[in-house]
mmCIF file of C-alpha atoms in Angstrom:
data_model
loop_
_atom_site.group_PDB
_atom_site.id
_atom_site.type_symbol
_atom_site.label_atom_id
_atom_site.label_comp_id
_atom_site.label_asym_id
_atom_site.label_seq_id
_atom_site.Cartn_x
_atom_site.Cartn_y
_atom_site.Cartn_z
ATOM 1 C CA UNK Z 1 107.801 -101.508 -75.542
ATOM 2 C CA UNK Z 2 109.818 -104.687 -76.160
ATOM 3 C CA UNK Z 3 113.456 -104.714 -75.001
ATOM 4 C CA UNK Z 4 114.517 -105.906 -78.483
ATOM 5 C CA UNK Z 5 113.226 -102.502 -79.819
ATOM 6 C CA UNK Z 6 115.905 -100.442 -78.022
ATOM 7 C CA UNK Z 7 117.183 -98.204 -80.758
ATOM 8 C CA UNK Z 8 120.829 -97.986 -81.710
ATOM 9 C CA UNK Z 9 122.142 -94.394 -81.806
ATOM 10 C CA UNK Z 10 124.510 -92.678 -84.215
ATOM 11 C CA UNK Z 11 127.983 -93.567 -82.817
ATOM 12 C CA UNK Z 12 129.662 -90.800 -80.973
ATOM 13 C CA UNK Z 13 130.673 -92.875 -77.963
ATOM 14 C CA UNK Z 14 131.214 -96.719 -77.950
ATOM 15 C CA UNK Z 15 131.135 -99.022 -75.069
ATOM 16 C CA UNK Z 16 134.651 -100.000 -73.640
ATOM 17 C CA UNK Z 17 134.341 -101.916 -70.394
ATOM 18 C CA UNK Z 18 132.587 -102.405 -66.965
ATOM 19 C CA UNK Z 19 134.544 -101.835 -63.811
ATOM 20 C CA UNK Z 20 133.580 -102.941 -60.347
ATOM 21 C CA UNK Z 21 131.070 -105.500 -58.956
ATOM 22 C CA UNK Z 22 128.585 -105.699 -56.072
ATOM 23 C CA UNK Z 23 130.017 -106.259 -52.510
ATOM 24 C CA UNK Z 24 129.011 -104.871 -49.276
ATOM 25 C CA UNK Z 25 132.552 -104.657 -48.096
ATOM 26 C CA UNK Z 26 136.124 -104.491 -49.606
ATOM 27 C CA UNK Z 27 136.749 -104.920 -53.320
ATOM 28 C CA UNK Z 28 133.622 -103.803 -54.778
ATOM 29 C CA UNK Z 29 130.777 -101.184 -54.615
ATOM 30 C CA UNK Z 30 127.602 -100.952 -52.615
ATOM 31 C CA UNK Z 31 125.044 -98.346 -54.030
ATOM 32 C CA UNK Z 32 127.832 -96.109 -55.355
ATOM 33 C CA UNK Z 33 126.676 -92.495 -56.138
ATOM 34 C CA UNK Z 34 129.735 -90.577 -57.406
ATOM 35 C CA UNK Z 35 133.265 -91.062 -58.697
ATOM 36 C CA UNK Z 36 136.345 -88.884 -59.086
ATOM 37 C CA UNK Z 37 139.715 -89.528 -60.735
ATOM 38 C CA UNK Z 38 143.156 -88.385 -59.743
ATOM 39 C CA UNK Z 39 145.867 -87.412 -62.259
ATOM 40 C CA UNK Z 40 147.617 -90.879 -61.940
ATOM 41 C CA UNK Z 41 144.293 -92.685 -62.950
ATOM 42 C CA UNK Z 42 143.190 -93.705 -59.576
ATOM 43 C CA UNK Z 43 139.413 -93.732 -59.284
ATOM 44 C CA UNK Z 44 137.562 -92.925 -56.021
ATOM 45 C CA UNK Z 45 134.035 -94.243 -55.731
ATOM 46 C CA UNK Z 46 131.671 -93.069 -52.989
ATOM 47 C CA UNK Z 47 129.474 -96.035 -51.663
ATOM 48 C CA UNK Z 48 126.250 -94.636 -50.083
ATOM 49 C CA UNK Z 49 125.061 -98.081 -48.949
ATOM 50 C CA UNK Z 50 121.588 -98.414 -47.556
ATOM 51 C CA UNK Z 51 119.929 -97.365 -44.260
ATOM 52 C CA UNK Z 52 119.844 -100.990 -42.894
ATOM 53 C CA UNK Z 53 123.322 -102.043 -43.816
ATOM 54 C CA UNK Z 54 126.199 -102.254 -41.435
ATOM 55 C CA UNK Z 55 128.445 -99.121 -40.906
ATOM 56 C CA UNK Z 56 131.444 -100.442 -42.844
ATOM 57 C CA UNK Z 57 129.506 -100.791 -46.085
ATOM 58 C CA UNK Z 58 129.618 -96.929 -46.279
ATOM 59 C CA UNK Z 59 133.054 -96.280 -47.788
ATOM 60 C CA UNK Z 60 135.135 -94.859 -50.558
ATOM 61 C CA UNK Z 61 136.619 -97.608 -52.803
ATOM 62 C CA UNK Z 62 139.979 -96.893 -54.644
ATOM 63 C CA UNK Z 63 140.827 -98.572 -57.956
ATOM 64 C CA UNK Z 64 141.809 -97.837 -61.497
ATOM 65 C CA UNK Z 65 140.200 -98.608 -64.847
ATOM 66 C CA UNK Z 66 142.137 -101.937 -65.211
ATOM 67 C CA UNK Z 67 140.575 -103.155 -61.976
ATOM 68 C CA UNK Z 68 143.609 -102.845 -59.664
ATOM 69 C CA UNK Z 69 142.324 -102.464 -56.243
ATOM 70 C CA UNK Z 70 143.853 -100.005 -53.763
ATOM 71 C CA UNK Z 71 141.685 -100.357 -50.673
ATOM 72 C CA UNK Z 72 138.894 -98.529 -49.012
ATOM 73 C CA UNK Z 73 138.497 -95.667 -46.357
ATOM 74 C CA UNK Z 74 135.665 -94.123 -44.465
ATOM 75 C CA UNK Z 75 132.801 -95.853 -42.710
ATOM 76 C CA UNK Z 76 129.190 -95.075 -41.529
ATOM 77 C CA UNK Z 77 128.939 -92.682 -38.624
ATOM 78 C CA UNK Z 78 129.217 -88.993 -37.553
ATOM 79 C CA UNK Z 79 132.839 -89.221 -36.335
ATOM 80 C CA UNK Z 80 135.982 -87.926 -37.935
ATOM 81 C CA UNK Z 81 136.358 -89.421 -41.359
ATOM 82 C CA UNK Z 82 132.818 -91.028 -41.253
ATOM 83 C CA UNK Z 83 129.731 -90.484 -43.270
ATOM 84 C CA UNK Z 84 125.979 -90.942 -42.797
ATOM 85 C CA UNK Z 85 124.722 -89.991 -46.359
ATOM 86 C CA UNK Z 86 127.633 -89.328 -48.617
ATOM 87 C CA UNK Z 87 126.772 -87.835 -52.024
ATOM 88 C CA UNK Z 88 129.688 -86.266 -53.953
ATOM 89 C CA UNK Z 89 133.345 -86.489 -54.274
ATOM 90 C CA UNK Z 90 136.111 -84.368 -55.869
ATOM 91 C CA UNK Z 91 139.869 -83.823 -55.683
ATOM 92 C CA UNK Z 92 141.699 -80.593 -55.306
ATOM 93 C CA UNK Z 93 144.973 -79.711 -57.079
ATOM 94 C CA UNK Z 94 147.057 -81.350 -54.422
ATOM 95 C CA UNK Z 95 145.287 -84.571 -54.902
ATOM 96 C CA UNK Z 96 143.280 -84.391 -51.561
ATOM 97 C CA UNK Z 97 139.799 -86.022 -51.533
ATOM 98 C CA UNK Z 98 136.585 -84.119 -50.641
ATOM 99 C CA UNK Z 99 133.435 -85.947 -49.781
ATOM 100 C CA UNK Z 100 130.048 -84.261 -49.149
ATOM 101 C CA UNK Z 101 127.541 -85.624 -46.673
ATOM 102 C CA UNK Z 102 123.859 -84.733 -47.100
ATOM 103 C CA UNK Z 103 122.792 -85.842 -43.669
ATOM 104 C CA UNK Z 104 125.695 -84.172 -41.693
ATOM 105 C CA UNK Z 105 125.731 -81.143 -43.840
ATOM 106 C CA UNK Z 106 129.364 -81.053 -44.037
ATOM 107 C CA UNK Z 107 132.408 -81.694 -46.308
ATOM 108 C CA UNK Z 108 135.130 -84.180 -45.115
ATOM 109 C CA UNK Z 109 138.613 -84.092 -46.470
ATOM 110 C CA UNK Z 110 141.069 -87.031 -46.843
ATOM 111 C CA UNK Z 111 144.601 -87.438 -48.207
ATOM 112 C CA UNK Z 112 145.012 -89.306 -51.517
ATOM 113 C CA UNK Z 113 145.547 -92.518 -49.609
ATOM 114 C CA UNK Z 114 142.381 -91.974 -47.377
ATOM 115 C CA UNK Z 115 143.681 -90.615 -44.141
ATOM 116 C CA UNK Z 116 141.264 -88.174 -42.505
ATOM 117 C CA UNK Z 117 142.433 -84.451 -42.659
ATOM 118 C CA UNK Z 118 139.640 -82.340 -41.423
ATOM 119 C CA UNK Z 119 136.023 -81.542 -42.006
ATOM 120 C CA UNK Z 120 133.925 -78.428 -42.167
ATOM 121 C CA UNK Z 121 130.396 -77.228 -42.580
ATOM 122 C CA UNK Z 122 127.378 -76.066 -40.481
ATOM 123 C CA UNK Z 123 123.641 -76.807 -41.065
ATOM 124 C CA UNK Z 124 121.555 -73.798 -42.131
ATOM 125 C CA UNK Z 125 120.648 -71.362 -44.810
ATOM 126 C CA UNK Z 126 122.926 -68.462 -44.015
ATOM 127 C CA UNK Z 127 126.012 -67.477 -45.839
ATOM 128 C CA UNK Z 128 128.388 -70.349 -45.815
ATOM 129 C CA UNK Z 129 125.996 -72.698 -44.182
ATOM 130 C CA UNK Z 130 124.803 -76.005 -45.889
ATOM 131 C CA UNK Z 131 121.615 -77.901 -46.300
ATOM 132 C CA UNK Z 132 122.186 -81.372 -47.943
ATOM 133 C CA UNK Z 133 125.318 -80.594 -49.845
ATOM 134 C CA UNK Z 134 125.598 -82.852 -52.898
ATOM 135 C CA UNK Z 135 127.821 -82.324 -55.998
ATOM 136 C CA UNK Z 136 131.377 -81.030 -55.717
ATOM 137 C CA UNK Z 137 133.778 -79.416 -58.180
ATOM 138 C CA UNK Z 138 136.943 -77.344 -58.124
ATOM 139 C CA UNK Z 139 137.262 -74.111 -60.133
ATOM 140 C CA UNK Z 140 140.326 -72.884 -62.005
ATOM 141 C CA UNK Z 141 141.592 -71.309 -58.702
ATOM 142 C CA UNK Z 142 141.329 -74.497 -56.858
ATOM 143 C CA UNK Z 143 138.325 -73.216 -54.855
ATOM 144 C CA UNK Z 144 135.455 -75.840 -54.201
ATOM 145 C CA UNK Z 145 132.049 -75.407 -55.618
ATOM 146 C CA UNK Z 146 129.350 -77.057 -53.560
ATOM 147 C CA UNK Z 147 125.721 -77.914 -54.696
ATOM 148 C CA UNK Z 148 123.877 -76.755 -51.627
ATOM 149 C CA UNK Z 149 120.795 -78.704 -52.667
ATOM 150 C CA UNK Z 150 118.047 -77.727 -50.176
ATOM 151 C CA UNK Z 151 119.228 -74.177 -50.150
ATOM 152 C CA UNK Z 152 118.762 -74.224 -54.034
ATOM 153 C CA UNK Z 153 122.236 -72.471 -54.623
ATOM 154 C CA UNK Z 154 125.911 -73.157 -55.416
ATOM 155 C CA UNK Z 155 128.352 -72.017 -52.960
ATOM 156 C CA UNK Z 156 132.081 -71.332 -53.426
ATOM 157 C CA UNK Z 157 134.619 -71.985 -50.616
ATOM 158 C CA UNK Z 158 138.223 -72.179 -50.395
ATOM 159 C CA UNK Z 159 139.531 -75.700 -50.197
ATOM 160 C CA UNK Z 160 139.924 -75.046 -46.421
ATOM 161 C CA UNK Z 161 136.205 -74.320 -46.070
ATOM 162 C CA UNK Z 162 136.206 -70.542 -45.986
ATOM 163 C CA UNK Z 163 133.053 -69.071 -47.720
ATOM 164 C CA UNK Z 164 133.714 -66.999 -50.830
ATOM 165 C CA UNK Z 165 130.514 -66.526 -52.811
ATOM 166 C CA UNK Z 166 127.174 -68.006 -53.802
ATOM 167 C CA UNK Z 167 124.722 -67.976 -56.749
ATOM 168 C CA UNK Z 168 121.384 -69.414 -57.573
ATOM 169 C CA UNK Z 169 118.247 -69.241 -55.491
ATOM 170 C CA UNK Z 170 115.000 -71.329 -55.362
ATOM 171 C CA UNK Z 171 112.872 -71.146 -58.571
ATOM 172 C CA UNK Z 172 112.554 -72.207 -62.167
ATOM 173 C CA UNK Z 173 113.586 -69.006 -63.916
ATOM 174 C CA UNK Z 174 116.952 -68.336 -65.581
ATOM 175 C CA UNK Z 175 119.640 -68.732 -62.996
ATOM 176 C CA UNK Z 176 117.444 -70.121 -60.364
ATOM 177 C CA UNK Z 177 117.736 -73.761 -59.019
ATOM 178 C CA UNK Z 178 115.583 -76.515 -57.659
ATOM 179 C CA UNK Z 179 117.497 -79.178 -55.720
ATOM 180 C CA UNK Z 180 120.874 -78.830 -57.746
ATOM 181 C CA UNK Z 181 122.858 -82.034 -57.727
ATOM 182 C CA UNK Z 182 126.033 -82.616 -59.770
ATOM 183 C CA UNK Z 183 128.218 -79.852 -61.202
ATOM 184 C CA UNK Z 184 131.383 -79.298 -63.150
ATOM 185 C CA UNK Z 185 133.532 -76.665 -64.667
ATOM 186 C CA UNK Z 186 134.999 -76.294 -68.161
ATOM 187 C CA UNK Z 187 138.343 -75.056 -69.427
ATOM 188 C CA UNK Z 188 137.139 -71.408 -69.383
ATOM 189 C CA UNK Z 189 135.863 -71.760 -65.728
ATOM 190 C CA UNK Z 190 132.167 -71.811 -66.728
ATOM 191 C CA UNK Z 191 130.000 -73.842 -64.137
ATOM 192 C CA UNK Z 192 127.580 -76.365 -65.393
ATOM 193 C CA UNK Z 193 124.886 -77.471 -62.802
ATOM 194 C CA UNK Z 194 122.530 -80.407 -63.086
ATOM 195 C CA UNK Z 195 119.348 -78.635 -62.051
ATOM 196 C CA UNK Z 196 117.524 -81.680 -60.793
ATOM 197 C CA UNK Z 197 114.199 -80.433 -59.861
ATOM 198 C CA UNK Z 198 113.946 -78.338 -63.104
ATOM 199 C CA UNK Z 199 114.836 -81.066 -65.372
ATOM 200 C CA UNK Z 200 117.632 -79.065 -67.075
ATOM 201 C CA UNK Z 201 121.338 -78.307 -67.046
ATOM 202 C CA UNK Z 202 122.205 -74.572 -66.502
ATOM 203 C CA UNK Z 203 125.570 -72.892 -67.466
ATOM 204 C CA UNK Z 204 126.933 -69.994 -65.451
ATOM 205 C CA UNK Z 205 130.024 -67.893 -65.695
ATOM 206 C CA UNK Z 206 132.858 -68.296 -63.247
ATOM 207 C CA UNK Z 207 131.278 -65.419 -61.391
ATOM 208 C CA UNK Z 208 127.889 -67.097 -61.187
ATOM 209 C CA UNK Z 209 126.180 -65.074 -63.976
ATOM 210 C CA UNK Z 210 123.571 -67.141 -65.959
ATOM 211 C CA UNK Z 211 124.623 -67.942 -69.471
ATOM 212 C CA UNK Z 212 122.344 -70.763 -70.891
ATOM 213 C CA UNK Z 213 120.370 -73.710 -70.155
ATOM 214 C CA UNK Z 214 119.910 -77.048 -71.843
ATOM 215 C CA UNK Z 215 116.988 -79.469 -71.708
ATOM 216 C CA UNK Z 216 113.568 -79.446 -70.242
ATOM 217 C CA UNK Z 217 111.190 -82.043 -68.849
ATOM 218 C CA UNK Z 218 110.486 -85.125 -70.963
ATOM 219 C CA UNK Z 219 111.846 -88.409 -72.291
ATOM 220 C CA UNK Z 220 112.641 -87.114 -75.844
ATOM 221 C CA UNK Z 221 116.024 -86.383 -77.219
ATOM 222 C CA UNK Z 222 117.657 -83.674 -75.321
ATOM 223 C CA UNK Z 223 115.043 -83.611 -72.655
ATOM 224 C CA UNK Z 224 115.735 -84.717 -68.934
ATOM 225 C CA UNK Z 225 114.000 -86.217 -66.021
ATOM 226 C CA UNK Z 226 115.850 -85.383 -62.740
ATOM 227 C CA UNK Z 227 119.351 -84.999 -64.183
ATOM 228 C CA UNK Z 228 121.882 -85.969 -61.582
ATOM 229 C CA UNK Z 229 125.368 -85.091 -63.013
ATOM 230 C CA UNK Z 230 127.099 -83.306 -65.813
ATOM 231 C CA UNK Z 231 130.537 -83.441 -67.465
ATOM 232 C CA UNK Z 232 132.115 -81.256 -70.200
ATOM 233 C CA UNK Z 233 135.070 -82.223 -72.393
ATOM 234 C CA UNK Z 234 137.704 -80.154 -74.000
ATOM 235 C CA UNK Z 235 135.665 -79.667 -77.151
ATOM 236 C CA UNK Z 236 132.687 -78.502 -75.317
ATOM 237 C CA UNK Z 237 130.561 -81.468 -75.514
ATOM 238 C CA UNK Z 238 128.130 -81.964 -72.599
ATOM 239 C CA UNK Z 239 127.457 -85.312 -70.979
ATOM 240 C CA UNK Z 240 124.451 -85.650 -68.723
ATOM 241 C CA UNK Z 241 123.353 -88.513 -66.273
ATOM 242 C CA UNK Z 242 119.711 -88.436 -67.080
ATOM 243 C CA UNK Z 243 118.872 -90.240 -63.932
ATOM 244 C CA UNK Z 244 115.100 -90.256 -64.124
ATOM 245 C CA UNK Z 245 115.170 -91.496 -67.721
ATOM 246 C CA UNK Z 246 117.869 -94.263 -66.948
ATOM 247 C CA UNK Z 247 120.229 -92.963 -69.580
ATOM 248 C CA UNK Z 248 123.089 -90.688 -70.381
ATOM 249 C CA UNK Z 249 122.748 -88.156 -73.037
ATOM 250 C CA UNK Z 250 125.506 -86.270 -75.016
ATOM 251 C CA UNK Z 251 124.813 -82.712 -76.356
ATOM 252 C CA UNK Z 252 127.085 -80.525 -78.449
ATOM 253 C CA UNK Z 253 128.465 -77.188 -77.255
ATOM 254 C CA UNK Z 254 125.281 -75.500 -78.351
ATOM 255 C CA UNK Z 255 123.038 -77.925 -76.540
ATOM 256 C CA UNK Z 256 121.947 -79.895 -79.566
ATOM 257 C CA UNK Z 257 121.307 -83.678 -79.001
ATOM 258 C CA UNK Z 258 124.086 -85.964 -80.157
ATOM 259 C CA UNK Z 259 123.501 -89.471 -78.671
ATOM 260 C CA UNK Z 260 121.925 -91.285 -75.812
ATOM 261 C CA UNK Z 261 123.349 -94.293 -74.034
ATOM 262 C CA UNK Z 262 121.166 -96.890 -72.335
ATOM 263 C CA UNK Z 263 123.918 -99.261 -71.101
ATOM 264 C CA UNK Z 264 125.910 -102.159 -72.576
ATOM 265 C CA UNK Z 265 127.618 -103.620 -69.498
ATOM 266 C CA UNK Z 266 129.552 -106.899 -69.602
ATOM 267 C CA UNK Z 267 131.366 -108.700 -66.808
ATOM 268 C CA UNK Z 268 134.190 -106.683 -65.067
ATOM 269 C CA UNK Z 269 137.486 -108.172 -64.181
ATOM 270 C CA UNK Z 270 136.405 -108.343 -60.587
ATOM 271 C CA UNK Z 271 133.211 -110.144 -61.409
ATOM 272 C CA UNK Z 272 135.181 -112.623 -63.733
ATOM 273 C CA UNK Z 273 137.369 -113.393 -60.805
ATOM 274 C CA UNK Z 274 134.414 -113.856 -58.451
ATOM 275 C CA UNK Z 275 132.601 -116.248 -60.930
ATOM 276 C CA UNK Z 276 135.839 -118.131 -61.606
ATOM 277 C CA UNK Z 277 135.742 -119.131 -57.877
ATOM 278 C CA UNK Z 278 132.098 -119.530 -57.503
ATOM 279 C CA UNK Z 279 131.408 -121.896 -60.254
ATOM 280 C CA UNK Z 280 127.824 -122.713 -59.247
ATOM 281 C CA UNK Z 281 126.757 -119.106 -59.495
ATOM 282 C CA UNK Z 282 128.673 -118.942 -62.724
ATOM 283 C CA UNK Z 283 126.774 -121.850 -64.108
ATOM 284 C CA UNK Z 284 123.400 -120.463 -62.972
ATOM 285 C CA UNK Z 285 124.335 -117.059 -64.812
ATOM 286 C CA UNK Z 286 125.251 -118.977 -67.837
ATOM 287 C CA UNK Z 287 121.826 -120.489 -68.012
ATOM 288 C CA UNK Z 288 119.953 -117.346 -67.357
ATOM 289 C CA UNK Z 289 118.340 -115.085 -69.778
ATOM 290 C CA UNK Z 290 119.849 -111.653 -68.974
ATOM 291 C CA UNK Z 291 118.072 -109.954 -71.865
ATOM 292 C CA UNK Z 292 114.516 -111.152 -71.559
ATOM 293 C CA UNK Z 293 112.150 -110.066 -74.358
ATOM 294 C CA UNK Z 294 109.387 -108.482 -72.210
ATOM 295 C CA UNK Z 295 106.200 -106.604 -73.350
ATOM 296 C CA UNK Z 296 106.201 -103.652 -70.914
ATOM 297 C CA UNK Z 297 102.804 -101.997 -70.059
ATOM 298 C CA UNK Z 298 104.136 -98.512 -69.810
ATOM 299 C CA UNK Z 299 106.965 -96.355 -71.349
ATOM 300 C CA UNK Z 300 108.937 -95.868 -68.091
ATOM 301 C CA UNK Z 301 112.529 -96.688 -68.856
ATOM 302 C CA UNK Z 302 112.880 -97.896 -65.267
ATOM 303 C CA UNK Z 303 110.982 -101.056 -66.147
ATOM 304 C CA UNK Z 304 113.467 -101.943 -68.818
ATOM 305 C CA UNK Z 305 116.548 -101.065 -66.720
ATOM 306 C CA UNK Z 306 115.258 -103.156 -63.695
ATOM 307 C CA UNK Z 307 114.811 -106.206 -65.895
ATOM 308 C CA UNK Z 308 117.762 -106.123 -68.307
ATOM 309 C CA UNK Z 309 121.115 -106.453 -66.600
ATOM 310 C CA UNK Z 310 123.246 -104.577 -69.246
ATOM 311 C CA UNK Z 311 121.258 -101.407 -69.113
ATOM 312 C CA UNK Z 312 121.984 -98.380 -66.754
ATOM 313 C CA UNK Z 313 119.944 -98.537 -63.534
ATOM 314 C CA UNK Z 314 120.308 -95.403 -61.561
ATOM 315 C CA UNK Z 315 122.989 -93.642 -63.462
ATOM 316 C CA UNK Z 316 123.914 -90.969 -60.984
ATOM 317 C CA UNK Z 317 127.362 -89.578 -62.007
ATOM 318 C CA UNK Z 318 129.453 -89.015 -65.071
ATOM 319 C CA UNK Z 319 133.178 -88.147 -65.110
ATOM 320 C CA UNK Z 320 135.757 -87.846 -67.900
ATOM 321 C CA UNK Z 321 139.338 -88.891 -67.826
ATOM 322 C CA UNK Z 322 142.262 -87.098 -69.623
ATOM 323 C CA UNK Z 323 141.788 -89.457 -72.658
ATOM 324 C CA UNK Z 324 138.095 -88.292 -73.030
ATOM 325 C CA UNK Z 325 136.756 -91.652 -71.784
ATOM 326 C CA UNK Z 326 133.267 -91.305 -69.988
ATOM 327 C CA UNK Z 327 132.735 -93.164 -66.727
ATOM 328 C CA UNK Z 328 129.102 -93.694 -65.617
ATOM 329 C CA UNK Z 329 128.378 -94.619 -62.044
ATOM 330 C CA UNK Z 330 125.343 -96.765 -61.602
ATOM 331 C CA UNK Z 331 123.911 -96.831 -58.171
ATOM 332 C CA UNK Z 332 121.525 -99.854 -58.449
ATOM 333 C CA UNK Z 333 123.875 -102.136 -60.339
ATOM 334 C CA UNK Z 334 126.961 -101.223 -58.361
ATOM 335 C CA UNK Z 335 129.418 -100.656 -61.213
ATOM 336 C CA UNK Z 336 130.949 -98.248 -63.496
ATOM 337 C CA UNK Z 337 130.405 -98.475 -67.245
ATOM 338 C CA UNK Z 338 133.192 -96.887 -69.507
ATOM 339 C CA UNK Z 339 132.753 -95.429 -73.052
ATOM 340 C CA UNK Z 340 135.165 -93.917 -75.326
ATOM 341 C CA UNK Z 341 135.104 -91.618 -78.306
ATOM 342 C CA UNK Z 342 134.664 -93.081 -81.780
ATOM 343 C CA UNK Z 343 136.630 -90.318 -83.522
#
């Protein structure tokens, strides 16, 4: 399919801006995988980095939507305040920052400014033990929900790490999970889980009782391929990072398809600052064709995303701010794309 044939969808969300840029250190992102937002608008972005990169490329970057930069914290390693394979991030009601580590099987807690507080977690499959924790979210009682991916369940802990309950279990039936990734809660306390291995989103009550499911395997409207993250707004609309299909999909409260986003990125403020200083690179970009009209030999959306810069490439996380704006974290293009409601 030609890149010029990408279909426009009925507008529910419209593109607003791009935030961030690629840097291995400091003011930027390097393979970001998840984001969270504080009440004051500060955004925390987890940079997973890569296996061969230096330890200080693994970090959490702090910024806001306008591109104001507040610094970084964390580093690669297994010591206090360090990560080896960070995956998820969430903030509790006091503004403390929680980061999951799939390799160390633990949750690390920081102050809002990035000072290490403590960590907890033990590797295993028993009650309260973890095996590759990924997505994090807080419930209405400020307890933390953890996607315990390789145990195929969701566990609930106090924010100090005391086990409370669990639900799920390996399988593809109602209420069963296969490598759950991102998760979120709605205003009623219901839990929505991106059921990565089952290509669906499942909805549970606050007690872990199965309510409904959305999606199924495929590339059509309302279908998913390895969904990574889910967000729900105050009107019940469901936003899914359809990672394997290189897109974000929006469903209504009953699970009906509303819109898909493929990405419309432009330069961020940080990128404009960089190109204003590095004029040779700016000139080269100005001459480059960033939207080549390519005849692809298969229908894999990864082929389009890897060749066309504005498109999502590895959309791994979706979050919403209090104004209903959607923030999409892109792992392979090291940025956030921001969308806002049309109505």
